[in-house]
mmCIF file of C-alpha atoms in Angstrom:
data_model
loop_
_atom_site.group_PDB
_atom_site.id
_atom_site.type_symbol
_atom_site.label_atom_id
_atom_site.label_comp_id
_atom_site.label_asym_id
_atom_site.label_seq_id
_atom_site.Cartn_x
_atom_site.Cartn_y
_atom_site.Cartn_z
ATOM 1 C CA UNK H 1 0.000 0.000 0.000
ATOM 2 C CA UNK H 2 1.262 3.372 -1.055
ATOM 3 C CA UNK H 3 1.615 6.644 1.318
ATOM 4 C CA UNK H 4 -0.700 8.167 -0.569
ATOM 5 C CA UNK H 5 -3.582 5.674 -0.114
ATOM 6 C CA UNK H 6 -2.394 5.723 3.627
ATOM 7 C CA UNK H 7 -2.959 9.001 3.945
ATOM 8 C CA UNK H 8 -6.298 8.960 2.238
ATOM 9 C CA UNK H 9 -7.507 5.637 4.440
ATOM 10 C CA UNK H 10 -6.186 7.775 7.232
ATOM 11 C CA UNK H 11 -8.543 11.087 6.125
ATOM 12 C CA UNK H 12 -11.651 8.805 5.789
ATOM 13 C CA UNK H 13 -10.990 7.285 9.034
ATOM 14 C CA UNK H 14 -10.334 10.435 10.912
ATOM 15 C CA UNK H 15 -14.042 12.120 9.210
ATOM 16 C CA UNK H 16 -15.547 8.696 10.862
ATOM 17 C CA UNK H 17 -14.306 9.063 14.151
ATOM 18 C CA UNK H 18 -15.314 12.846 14.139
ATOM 19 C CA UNK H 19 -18.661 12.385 12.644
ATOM 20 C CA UNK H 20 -19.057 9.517 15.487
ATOM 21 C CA UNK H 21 -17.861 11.968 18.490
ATOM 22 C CA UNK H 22 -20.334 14.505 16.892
ATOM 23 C CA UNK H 23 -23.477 12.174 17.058
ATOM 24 C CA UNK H 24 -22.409 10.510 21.085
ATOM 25 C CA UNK H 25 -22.175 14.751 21.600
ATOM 26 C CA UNK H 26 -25.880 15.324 20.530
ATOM 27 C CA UNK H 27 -27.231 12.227 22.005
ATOM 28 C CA UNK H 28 -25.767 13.077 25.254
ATOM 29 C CA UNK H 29 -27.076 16.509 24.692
ATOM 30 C CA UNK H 30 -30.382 14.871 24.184
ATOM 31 C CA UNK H 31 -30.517 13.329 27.478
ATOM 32 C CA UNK H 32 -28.961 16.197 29.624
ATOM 33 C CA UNK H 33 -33.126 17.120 30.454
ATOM 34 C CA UNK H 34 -31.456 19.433 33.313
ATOM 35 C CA UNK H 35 -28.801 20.539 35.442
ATOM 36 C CA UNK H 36 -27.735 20.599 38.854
ATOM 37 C CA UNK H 37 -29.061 24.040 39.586
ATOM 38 C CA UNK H 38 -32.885 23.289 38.079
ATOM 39 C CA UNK H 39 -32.972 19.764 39.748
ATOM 40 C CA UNK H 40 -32.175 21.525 43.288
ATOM 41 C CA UNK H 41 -34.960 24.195 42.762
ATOM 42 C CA UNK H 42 -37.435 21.158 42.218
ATOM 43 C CA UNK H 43 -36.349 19.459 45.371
ATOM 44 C CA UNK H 44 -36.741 22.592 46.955
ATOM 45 C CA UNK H 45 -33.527 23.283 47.647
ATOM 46 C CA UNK H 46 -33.116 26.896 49.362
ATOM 47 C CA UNK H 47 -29.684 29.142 48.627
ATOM 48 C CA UNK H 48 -27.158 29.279 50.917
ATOM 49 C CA UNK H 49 -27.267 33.085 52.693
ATOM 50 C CA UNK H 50 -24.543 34.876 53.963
ATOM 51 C CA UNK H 51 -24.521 37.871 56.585
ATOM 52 C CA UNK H 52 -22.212 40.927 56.535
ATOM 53 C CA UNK H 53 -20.079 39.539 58.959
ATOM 54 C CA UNK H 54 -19.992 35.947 57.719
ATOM 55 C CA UNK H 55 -17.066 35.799 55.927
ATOM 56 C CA UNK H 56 -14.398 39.174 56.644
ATOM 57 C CA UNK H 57 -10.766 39.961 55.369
ATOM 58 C CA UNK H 58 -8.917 39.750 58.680
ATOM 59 C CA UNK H 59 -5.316 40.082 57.299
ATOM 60 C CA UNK H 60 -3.639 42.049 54.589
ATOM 61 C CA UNK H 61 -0.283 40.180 54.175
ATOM 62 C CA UNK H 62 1.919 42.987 52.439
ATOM 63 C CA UNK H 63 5.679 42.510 51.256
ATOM 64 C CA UNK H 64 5.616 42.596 47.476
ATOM 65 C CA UNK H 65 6.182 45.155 45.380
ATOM 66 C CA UNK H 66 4.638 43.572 42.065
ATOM 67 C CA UNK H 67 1.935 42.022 40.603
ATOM 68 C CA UNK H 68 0.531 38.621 43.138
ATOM 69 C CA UNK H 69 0.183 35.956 40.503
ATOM 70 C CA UNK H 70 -0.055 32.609 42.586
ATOM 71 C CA UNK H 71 -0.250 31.305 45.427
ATOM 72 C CA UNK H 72 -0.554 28.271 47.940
ATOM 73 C CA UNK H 73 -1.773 26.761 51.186
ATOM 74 C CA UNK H 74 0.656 24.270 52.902
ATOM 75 C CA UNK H 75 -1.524 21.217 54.286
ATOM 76 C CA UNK H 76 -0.920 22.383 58.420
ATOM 77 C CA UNK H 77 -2.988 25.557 57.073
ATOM 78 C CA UNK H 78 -1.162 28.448 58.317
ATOM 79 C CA UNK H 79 1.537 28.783 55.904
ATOM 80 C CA UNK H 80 1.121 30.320 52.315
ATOM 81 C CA UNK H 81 3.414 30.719 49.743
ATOM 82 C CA UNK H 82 3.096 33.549 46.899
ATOM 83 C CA UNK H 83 4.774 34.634 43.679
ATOM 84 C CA UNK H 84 5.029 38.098 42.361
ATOM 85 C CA UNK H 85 6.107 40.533 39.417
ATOM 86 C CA UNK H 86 8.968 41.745 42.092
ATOM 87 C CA UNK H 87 11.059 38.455 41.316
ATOM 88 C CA UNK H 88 10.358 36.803 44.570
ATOM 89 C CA UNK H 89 8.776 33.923 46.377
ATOM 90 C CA UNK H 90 7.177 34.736 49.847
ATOM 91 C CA UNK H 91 6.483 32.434 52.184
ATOM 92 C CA UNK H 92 3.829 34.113 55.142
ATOM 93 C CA UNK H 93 2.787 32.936 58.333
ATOM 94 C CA UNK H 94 -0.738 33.452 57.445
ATOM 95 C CA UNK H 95 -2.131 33.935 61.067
ATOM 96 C CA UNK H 96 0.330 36.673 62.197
ATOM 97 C CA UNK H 97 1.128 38.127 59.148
ATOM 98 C CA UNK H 98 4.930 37.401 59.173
ATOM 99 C CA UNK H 99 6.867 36.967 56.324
ATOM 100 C CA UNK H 100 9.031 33.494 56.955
ATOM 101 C CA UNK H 101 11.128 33.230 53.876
ATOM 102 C CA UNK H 102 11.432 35.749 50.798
ATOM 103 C CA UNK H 103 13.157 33.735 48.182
ATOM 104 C CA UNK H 104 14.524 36.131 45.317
ATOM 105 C CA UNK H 105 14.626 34.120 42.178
ATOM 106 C CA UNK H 106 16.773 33.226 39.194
ATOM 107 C CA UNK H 107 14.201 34.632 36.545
ATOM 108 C CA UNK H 108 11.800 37.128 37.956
ATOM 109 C CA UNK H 109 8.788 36.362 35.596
ATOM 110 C CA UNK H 110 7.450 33.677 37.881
ATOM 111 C CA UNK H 111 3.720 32.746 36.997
ATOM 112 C CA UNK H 112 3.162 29.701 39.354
ATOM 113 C CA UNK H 113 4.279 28.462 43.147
ATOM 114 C CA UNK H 114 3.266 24.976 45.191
ATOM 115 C CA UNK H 115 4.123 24.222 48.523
ATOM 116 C CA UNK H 116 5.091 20.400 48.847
ATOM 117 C CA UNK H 117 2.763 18.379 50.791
ATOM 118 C CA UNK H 118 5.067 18.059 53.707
ATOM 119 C CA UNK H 119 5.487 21.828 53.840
ATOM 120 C CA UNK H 120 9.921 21.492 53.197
ATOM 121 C CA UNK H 121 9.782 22.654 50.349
ATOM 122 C CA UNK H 122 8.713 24.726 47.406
ATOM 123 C CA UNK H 123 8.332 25.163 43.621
ATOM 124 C CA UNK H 124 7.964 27.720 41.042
ATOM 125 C CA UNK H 125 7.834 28.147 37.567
ATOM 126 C CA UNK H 126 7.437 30.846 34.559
ATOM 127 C CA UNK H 127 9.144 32.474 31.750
ATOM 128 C CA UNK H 128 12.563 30.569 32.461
ATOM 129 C CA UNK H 129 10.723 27.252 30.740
ATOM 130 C CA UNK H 130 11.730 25.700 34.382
ATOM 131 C CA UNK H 131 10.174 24.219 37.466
ATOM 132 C CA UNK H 132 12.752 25.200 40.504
ATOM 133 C CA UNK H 133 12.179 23.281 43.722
ATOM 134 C CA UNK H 134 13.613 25.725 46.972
ATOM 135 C CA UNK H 135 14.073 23.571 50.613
ATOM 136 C CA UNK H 136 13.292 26.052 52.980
ATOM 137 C CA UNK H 137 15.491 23.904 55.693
ATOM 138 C CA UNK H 138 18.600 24.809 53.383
ATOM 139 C CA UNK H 139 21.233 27.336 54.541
ATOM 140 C CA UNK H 140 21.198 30.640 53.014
ATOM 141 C CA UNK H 141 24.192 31.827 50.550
ATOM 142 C CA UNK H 142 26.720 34.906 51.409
ATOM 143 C CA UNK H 143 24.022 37.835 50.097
ATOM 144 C CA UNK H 144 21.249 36.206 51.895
ATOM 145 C CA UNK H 145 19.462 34.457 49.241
ATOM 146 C CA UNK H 146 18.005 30.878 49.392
ATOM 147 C CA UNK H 147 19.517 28.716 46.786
ATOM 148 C CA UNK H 148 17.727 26.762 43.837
ATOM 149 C CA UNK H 149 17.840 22.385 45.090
ATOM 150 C CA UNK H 150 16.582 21.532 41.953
ATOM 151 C CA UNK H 151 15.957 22.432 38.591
ATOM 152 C CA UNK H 152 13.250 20.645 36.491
ATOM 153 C CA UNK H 153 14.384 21.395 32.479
ATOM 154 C CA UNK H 154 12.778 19.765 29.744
ATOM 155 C CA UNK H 155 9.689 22.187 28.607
ATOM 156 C CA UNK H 156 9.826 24.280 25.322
ATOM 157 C CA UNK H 157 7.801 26.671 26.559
ATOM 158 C CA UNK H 158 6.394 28.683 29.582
ATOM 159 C CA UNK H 159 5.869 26.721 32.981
ATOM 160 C CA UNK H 160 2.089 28.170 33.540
ATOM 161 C CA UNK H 161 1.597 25.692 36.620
ATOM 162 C CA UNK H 162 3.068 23.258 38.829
ATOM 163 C CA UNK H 163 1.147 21.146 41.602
ATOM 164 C CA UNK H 164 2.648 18.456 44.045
ATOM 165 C CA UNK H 165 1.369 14.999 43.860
ATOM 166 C CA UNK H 166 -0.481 14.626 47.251
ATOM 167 C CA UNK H 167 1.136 12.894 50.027
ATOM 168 C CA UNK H 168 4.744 12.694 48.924
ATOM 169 C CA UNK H 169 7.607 15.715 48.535
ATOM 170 C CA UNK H 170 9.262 13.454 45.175
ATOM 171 C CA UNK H 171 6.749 14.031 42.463
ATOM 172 C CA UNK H 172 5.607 17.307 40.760
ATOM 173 C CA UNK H 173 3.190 18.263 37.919
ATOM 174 C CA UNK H 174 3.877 21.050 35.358
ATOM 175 C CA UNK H 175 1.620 22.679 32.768
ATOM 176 C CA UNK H 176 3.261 24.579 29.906
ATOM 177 C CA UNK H 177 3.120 26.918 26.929
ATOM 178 C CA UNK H 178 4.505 23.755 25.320
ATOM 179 C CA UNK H 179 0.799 22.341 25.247
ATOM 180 C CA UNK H 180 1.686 19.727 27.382
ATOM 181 C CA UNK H 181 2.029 18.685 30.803
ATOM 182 C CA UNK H 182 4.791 16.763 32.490
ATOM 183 C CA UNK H 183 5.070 14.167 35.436
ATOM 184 C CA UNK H 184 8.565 15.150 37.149
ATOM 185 C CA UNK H 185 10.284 13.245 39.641
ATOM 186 C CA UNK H 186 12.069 15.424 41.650
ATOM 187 C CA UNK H 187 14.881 13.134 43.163
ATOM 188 C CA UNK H 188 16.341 12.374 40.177
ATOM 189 C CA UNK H 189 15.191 16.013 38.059
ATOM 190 C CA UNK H 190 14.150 13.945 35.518
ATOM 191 C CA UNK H 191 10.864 13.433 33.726
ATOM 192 C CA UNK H 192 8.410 10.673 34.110
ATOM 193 C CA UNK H 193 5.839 11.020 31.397
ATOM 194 C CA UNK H 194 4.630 13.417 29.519
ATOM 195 C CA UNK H 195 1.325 14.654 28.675
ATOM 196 C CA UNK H 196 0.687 15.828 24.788
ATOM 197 C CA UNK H 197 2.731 17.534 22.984
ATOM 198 C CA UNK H 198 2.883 14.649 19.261
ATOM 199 C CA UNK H 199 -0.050 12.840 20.724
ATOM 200 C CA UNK H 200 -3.654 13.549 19.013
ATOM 201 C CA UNK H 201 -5.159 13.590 21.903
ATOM 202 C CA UNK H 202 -3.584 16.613 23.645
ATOM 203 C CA UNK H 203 -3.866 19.790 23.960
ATOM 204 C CA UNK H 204 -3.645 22.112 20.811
ATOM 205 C CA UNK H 205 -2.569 25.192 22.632
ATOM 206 C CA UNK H 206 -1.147 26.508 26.120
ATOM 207 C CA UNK H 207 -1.973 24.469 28.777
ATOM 208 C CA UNK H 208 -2.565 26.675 31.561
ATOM 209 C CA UNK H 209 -3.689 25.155 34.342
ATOM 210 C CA UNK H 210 -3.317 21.431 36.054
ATOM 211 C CA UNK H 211 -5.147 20.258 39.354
ATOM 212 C CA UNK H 212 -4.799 16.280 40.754
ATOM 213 C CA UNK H 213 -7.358 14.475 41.995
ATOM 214 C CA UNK H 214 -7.343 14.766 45.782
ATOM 215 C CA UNK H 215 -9.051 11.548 46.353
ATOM 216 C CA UNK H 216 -7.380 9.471 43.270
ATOM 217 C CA UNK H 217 -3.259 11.018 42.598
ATOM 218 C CA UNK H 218 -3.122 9.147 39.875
ATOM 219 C CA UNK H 219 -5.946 10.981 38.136
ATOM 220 C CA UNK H 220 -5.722 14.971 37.004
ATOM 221 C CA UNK H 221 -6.937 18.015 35.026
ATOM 222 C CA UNK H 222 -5.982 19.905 32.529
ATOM 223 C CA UNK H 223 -7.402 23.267 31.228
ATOM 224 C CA UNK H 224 -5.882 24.997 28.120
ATOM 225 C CA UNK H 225 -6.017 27.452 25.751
ATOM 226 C CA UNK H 226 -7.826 25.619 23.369
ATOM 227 C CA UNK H 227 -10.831 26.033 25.218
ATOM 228 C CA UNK H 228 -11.005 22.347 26.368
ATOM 229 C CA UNK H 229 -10.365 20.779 30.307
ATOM 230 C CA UNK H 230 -8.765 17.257 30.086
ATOM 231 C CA UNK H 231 -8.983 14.257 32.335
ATOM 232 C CA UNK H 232 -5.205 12.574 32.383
ATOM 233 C CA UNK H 233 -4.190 8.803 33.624
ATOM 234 C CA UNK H 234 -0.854 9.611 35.263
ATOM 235 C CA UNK H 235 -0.362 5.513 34.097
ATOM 236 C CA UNK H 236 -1.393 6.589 30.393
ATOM 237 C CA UNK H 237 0.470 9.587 28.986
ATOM 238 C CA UNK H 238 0.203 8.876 25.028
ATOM 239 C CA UNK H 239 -3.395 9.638 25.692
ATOM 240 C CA UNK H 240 -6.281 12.032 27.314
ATOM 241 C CA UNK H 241 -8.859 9.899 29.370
ATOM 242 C CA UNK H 242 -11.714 12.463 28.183
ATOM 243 C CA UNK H 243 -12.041 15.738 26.717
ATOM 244 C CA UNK H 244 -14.237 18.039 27.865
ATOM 245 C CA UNK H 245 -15.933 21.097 25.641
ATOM 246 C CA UNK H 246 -18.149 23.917 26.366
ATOM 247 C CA UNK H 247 -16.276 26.528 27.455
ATOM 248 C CA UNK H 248 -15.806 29.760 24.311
ATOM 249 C CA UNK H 249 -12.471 30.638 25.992
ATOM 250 C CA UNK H 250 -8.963 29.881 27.348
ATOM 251 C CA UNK H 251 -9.741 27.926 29.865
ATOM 252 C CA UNK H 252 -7.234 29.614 32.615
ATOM 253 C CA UNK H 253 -8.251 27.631 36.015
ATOM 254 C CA UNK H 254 -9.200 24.501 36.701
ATOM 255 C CA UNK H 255 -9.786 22.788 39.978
ATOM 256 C CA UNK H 256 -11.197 18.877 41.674
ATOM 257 C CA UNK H 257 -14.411 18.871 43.510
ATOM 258 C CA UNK H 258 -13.561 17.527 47.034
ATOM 259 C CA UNK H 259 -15.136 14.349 46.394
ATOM 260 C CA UNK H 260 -12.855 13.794 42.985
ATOM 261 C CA UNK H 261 -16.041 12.503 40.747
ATOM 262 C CA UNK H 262 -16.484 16.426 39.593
ATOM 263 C CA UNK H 263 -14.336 19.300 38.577
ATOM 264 C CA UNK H 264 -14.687 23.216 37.822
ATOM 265 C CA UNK H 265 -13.484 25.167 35.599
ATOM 266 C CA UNK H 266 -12.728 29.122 34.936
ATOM 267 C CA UNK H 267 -12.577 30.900 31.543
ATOM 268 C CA UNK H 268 -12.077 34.014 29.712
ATOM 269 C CA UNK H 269 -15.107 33.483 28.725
ATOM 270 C CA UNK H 270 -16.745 35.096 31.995
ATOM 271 C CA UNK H 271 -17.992 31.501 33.111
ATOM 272 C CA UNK H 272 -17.063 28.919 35.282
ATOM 273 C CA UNK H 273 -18.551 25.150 34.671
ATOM 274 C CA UNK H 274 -18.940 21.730 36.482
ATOM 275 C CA UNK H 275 -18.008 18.855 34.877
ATOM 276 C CA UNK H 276 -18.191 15.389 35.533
ATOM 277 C CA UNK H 277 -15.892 13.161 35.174
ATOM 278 C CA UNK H 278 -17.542 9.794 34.901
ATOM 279 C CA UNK H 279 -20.185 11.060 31.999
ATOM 280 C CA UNK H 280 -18.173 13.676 30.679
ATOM 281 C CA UNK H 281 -21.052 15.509 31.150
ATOM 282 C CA UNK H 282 -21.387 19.507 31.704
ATOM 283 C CA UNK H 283 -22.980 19.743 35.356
ATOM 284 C CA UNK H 284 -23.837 23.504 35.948
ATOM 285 C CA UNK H 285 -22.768 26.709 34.337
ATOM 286 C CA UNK H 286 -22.069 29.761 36.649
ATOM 287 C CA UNK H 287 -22.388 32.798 34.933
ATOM 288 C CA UNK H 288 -22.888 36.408 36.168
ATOM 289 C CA UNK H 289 -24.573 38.747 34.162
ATOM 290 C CA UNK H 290 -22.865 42.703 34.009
ATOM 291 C CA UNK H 291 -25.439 45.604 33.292
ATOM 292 C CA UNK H 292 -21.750 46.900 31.064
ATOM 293 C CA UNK H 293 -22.325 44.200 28.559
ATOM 294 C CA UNK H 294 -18.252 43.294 29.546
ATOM 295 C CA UNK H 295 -17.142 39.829 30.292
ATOM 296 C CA UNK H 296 -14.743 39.917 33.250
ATOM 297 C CA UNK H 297 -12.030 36.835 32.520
ATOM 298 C CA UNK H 298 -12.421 34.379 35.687
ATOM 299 C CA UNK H 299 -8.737 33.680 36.690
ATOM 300 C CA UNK H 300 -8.853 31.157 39.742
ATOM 301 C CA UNK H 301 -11.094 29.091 41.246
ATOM 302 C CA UNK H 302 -11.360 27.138 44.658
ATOM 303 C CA UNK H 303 -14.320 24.599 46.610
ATOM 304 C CA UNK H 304 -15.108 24.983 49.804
ATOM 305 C CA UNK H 305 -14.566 21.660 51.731
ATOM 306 C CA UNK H 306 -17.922 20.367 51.152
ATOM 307 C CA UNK H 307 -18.412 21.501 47.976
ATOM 308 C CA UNK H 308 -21.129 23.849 48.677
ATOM 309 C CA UNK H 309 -19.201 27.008 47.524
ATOM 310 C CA UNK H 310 -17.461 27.755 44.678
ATOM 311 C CA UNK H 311 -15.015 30.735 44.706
ATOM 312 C CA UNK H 312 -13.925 32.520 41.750
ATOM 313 C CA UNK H 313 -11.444 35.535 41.249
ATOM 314 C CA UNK H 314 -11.956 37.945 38.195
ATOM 315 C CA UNK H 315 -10.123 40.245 36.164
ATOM 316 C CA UNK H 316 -12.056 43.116 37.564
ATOM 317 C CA UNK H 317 -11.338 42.887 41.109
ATOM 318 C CA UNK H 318 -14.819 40.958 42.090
ATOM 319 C CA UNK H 319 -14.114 37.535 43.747
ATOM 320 C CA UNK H 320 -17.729 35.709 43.786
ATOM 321 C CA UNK H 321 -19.400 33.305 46.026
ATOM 322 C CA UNK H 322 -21.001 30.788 44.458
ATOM 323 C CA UNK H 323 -23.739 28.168 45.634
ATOM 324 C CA UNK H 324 -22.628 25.680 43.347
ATOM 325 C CA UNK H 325 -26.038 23.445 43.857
ATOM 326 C CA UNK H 326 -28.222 26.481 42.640
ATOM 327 C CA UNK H 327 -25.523 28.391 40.587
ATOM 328 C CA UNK H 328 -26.647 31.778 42.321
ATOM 329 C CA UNK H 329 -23.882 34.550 43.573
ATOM 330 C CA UNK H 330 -23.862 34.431 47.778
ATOM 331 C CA UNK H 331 -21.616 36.946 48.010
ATOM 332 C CA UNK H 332 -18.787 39.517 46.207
ATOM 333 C CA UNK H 333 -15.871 39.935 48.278
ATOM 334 C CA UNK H 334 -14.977 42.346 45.935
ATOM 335 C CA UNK H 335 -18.080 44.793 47.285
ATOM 336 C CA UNK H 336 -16.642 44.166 50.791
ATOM 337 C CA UNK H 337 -14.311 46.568 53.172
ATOM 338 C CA UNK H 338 -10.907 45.972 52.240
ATOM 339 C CA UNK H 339 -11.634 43.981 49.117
ATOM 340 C CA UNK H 340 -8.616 44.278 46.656
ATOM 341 C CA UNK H 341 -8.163 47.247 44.435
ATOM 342 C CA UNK H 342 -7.205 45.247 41.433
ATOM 343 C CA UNK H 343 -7.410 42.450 39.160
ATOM 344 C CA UNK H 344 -8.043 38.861 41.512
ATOM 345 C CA UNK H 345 -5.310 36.872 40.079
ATOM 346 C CA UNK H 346 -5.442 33.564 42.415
ATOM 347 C CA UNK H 347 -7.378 32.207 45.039
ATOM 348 C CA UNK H 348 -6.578 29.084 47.555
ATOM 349 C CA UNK H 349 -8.717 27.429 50.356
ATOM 350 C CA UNK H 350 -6.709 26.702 53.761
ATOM 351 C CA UNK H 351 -6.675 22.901 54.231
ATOM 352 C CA UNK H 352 -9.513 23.003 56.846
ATOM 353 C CA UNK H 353 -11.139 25.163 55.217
ATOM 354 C CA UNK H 354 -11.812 27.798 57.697
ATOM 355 C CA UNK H 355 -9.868 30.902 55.565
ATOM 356 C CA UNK H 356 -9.375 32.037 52.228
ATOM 357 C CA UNK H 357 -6.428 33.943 50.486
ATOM 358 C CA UNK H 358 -6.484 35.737 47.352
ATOM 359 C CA UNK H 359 -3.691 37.789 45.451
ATOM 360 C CA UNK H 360 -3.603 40.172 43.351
ATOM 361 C CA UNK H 361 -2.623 42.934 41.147
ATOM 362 C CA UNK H 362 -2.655 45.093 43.948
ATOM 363 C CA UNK H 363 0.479 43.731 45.080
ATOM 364 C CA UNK H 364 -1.768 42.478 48.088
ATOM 365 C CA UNK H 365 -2.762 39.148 49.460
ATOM 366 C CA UNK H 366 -5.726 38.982 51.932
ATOM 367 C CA UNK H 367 -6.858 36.455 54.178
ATOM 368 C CA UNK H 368 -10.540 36.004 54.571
ATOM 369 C CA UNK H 369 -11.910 34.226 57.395
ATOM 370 C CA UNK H 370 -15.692 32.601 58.140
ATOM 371 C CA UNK H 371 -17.221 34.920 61.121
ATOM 372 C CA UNK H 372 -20.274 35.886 63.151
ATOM 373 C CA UNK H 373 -22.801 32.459 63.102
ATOM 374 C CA UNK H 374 -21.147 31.034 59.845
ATOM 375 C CA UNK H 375 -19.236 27.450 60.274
ATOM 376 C CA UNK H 376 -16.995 26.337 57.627
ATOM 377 C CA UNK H 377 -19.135 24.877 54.553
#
């Protein structure tokens, strides 16, 4: 058989499979009669409510002197970690306000940080193309500075995101302008697997955002530029598990449900969405409407520990509350005393889920905290 009639057996078959994926998508379509918000109203459901003093910024942690682009809870909850404009990593005691550790960094166009699971360490990547791992046990060097343990080089393009695998300080995930993702381990600064790139069933642009599966390591998200989220088998790399559509822009956030059957996602598009990953199925859309007719870009996401609440930073400085089972806005924290004074650029729960942080633009981070009768949802 000749090339040519390869290629051409290889055309026809490729038209099959997407005429097939076109015809599961509208039969699936057919029998989505509803979605989690309109099945709660007919169970009568009622909206969670929140009083002025239920959930209050109660620190300002100050120290940078750029742009707050990410940051990170350790597990023990009182420690976060943040990455800035300014060059630096800062590591805050989150209850006192005290800065711990301000790690100035080999390439100052960070975009992403992670705090290991055991709290010893942490990462960063950006413009550099690298992941750098920092122990914060190590000794400092003559000018003060806290020197790089480990480099992680192998991307060919941005490092948008890097996340820990849960329960162990060995493996990392990164996400790249590369379009792929890659399984590091860190010991050895070499890669596992990797995630795209020459395989069809990648992404097709930036990947921007990864989150694993709390409840199943093995398991995690993608969300890209391409305007897809997809579902990766840290066991399979040379393909996705699912891919999941809906969204009309990057998709610049994504993030597990706490019970790891569900995930969200944020967008340019000015919506966040539930998906499921079991049915592949698109859960709930959460979408504000602006009497401006402009779309404020949603840039980070977080649950609450139940599940209950979905938080969401924006490019305009609002930072909603979500009731994820009715898909109504609780609260703005943006509206609130104290509320940031620029764009919301990342958002993280505290492991027990009694504070929130957010960063942003404003060179700020604040720490919100539940208050008055509210318990932690």
């Amino acid at each position: 058989m000749s090339a040519a009639e390869l290629k051409e057996r290889h055309a026809a078959a490729t038209v099959t499979v997407d005429n097939l994926r076109e015809r599961l998508r509208q039969r699936r379509h057919q029998l989505l009669d509803t979605d989690v918000a309109g099945y709660a109203r007919s169970q009568g459901r009622s909206p969670v409510t929140f009083g002025p003093t239920d959930l209050v910024c109660c620190r300002t942690l100050q120290g940078h002197t750029g742009k707050v682009y990410s940051l990170d809870w350790t597990p023990e909850r009182n420690r976060v970690v943040s990455a800035s404009q300014d060059g630096r990593l800062i590591v805050w005691n989150a209850l006192t306000s005290q800065k711990t550790h301000a790690i100035k960094l080999p390439c100052a166009w960070v975009m992403t940080c992670a705090f290991s699971p055991m709290g010893q360490s942490v990462a960063c990547g950006g413009l550099d193309s690298m992941c750098s791992i920092f122990n914060l046990n190590s000794p400092t060097d003559r000018d003060g500075n806290l020197p790089v343990s480990k480099t992680l080089s192998g991307h060919k393009g941005y490092v948008s995101c890097c996340q820990y695998v849960p329960d162990e300080d060995i493996h990392i995930i990164t996400s790249s302008g590369d379009q792929t993702c890659v399984l590091w381990d860190i010991t050895t600064g070499l890669r596992t697997s990797v995630f795209g790139g020459e395989f069809q069933s990648g992404h097709t642009a930036d990947v921007l955002s990864v989150s694993i599966n709390g409840s199943s390591s093995r398991m995690f998200v993608s969300g890209s530029c391409d305007a897809t989220a997809r579902l990766w088998d840290t066991r399979v790399a040379s393909r996705a598990v699912r891919t999941f559509h809906g969204h009309e822009g990057d998709v610049n956030t994504v993030k597990f449900f706490p019970d790891g059957n569900r995930f969200g996602t944020g967008s340019d598009d000015g919506t966040c969405r539930l998906f499921d990953i079991r049915t592949g199925h698109q859960l709930q859309v959460y979408y504000q409407q602006h009497c401006d007719n402009e779309v404020p870009h949603v840039t980070s996401i977080a649950f609450s520990i139940s599940g209950r609440l979905l938080f969401a930073g924006y490019s305009n400085g609002d930072c909603y509350v979500w009731d994820t089972l009715l898909g109504k806005v609780v609260l703005n924290l943006g509206s609130l005393q104290n509320s940031h004074e620029g764009r919301v650029s990342c958002l993280g729960l505290s492991a027990d889920g009694s504070a929130l942080c957010t960063g942003s633009w404003d060179t700020n981070l604040k720490i919100w905290a539940f208050g008055g009768h509210r318990k932690v949802i």
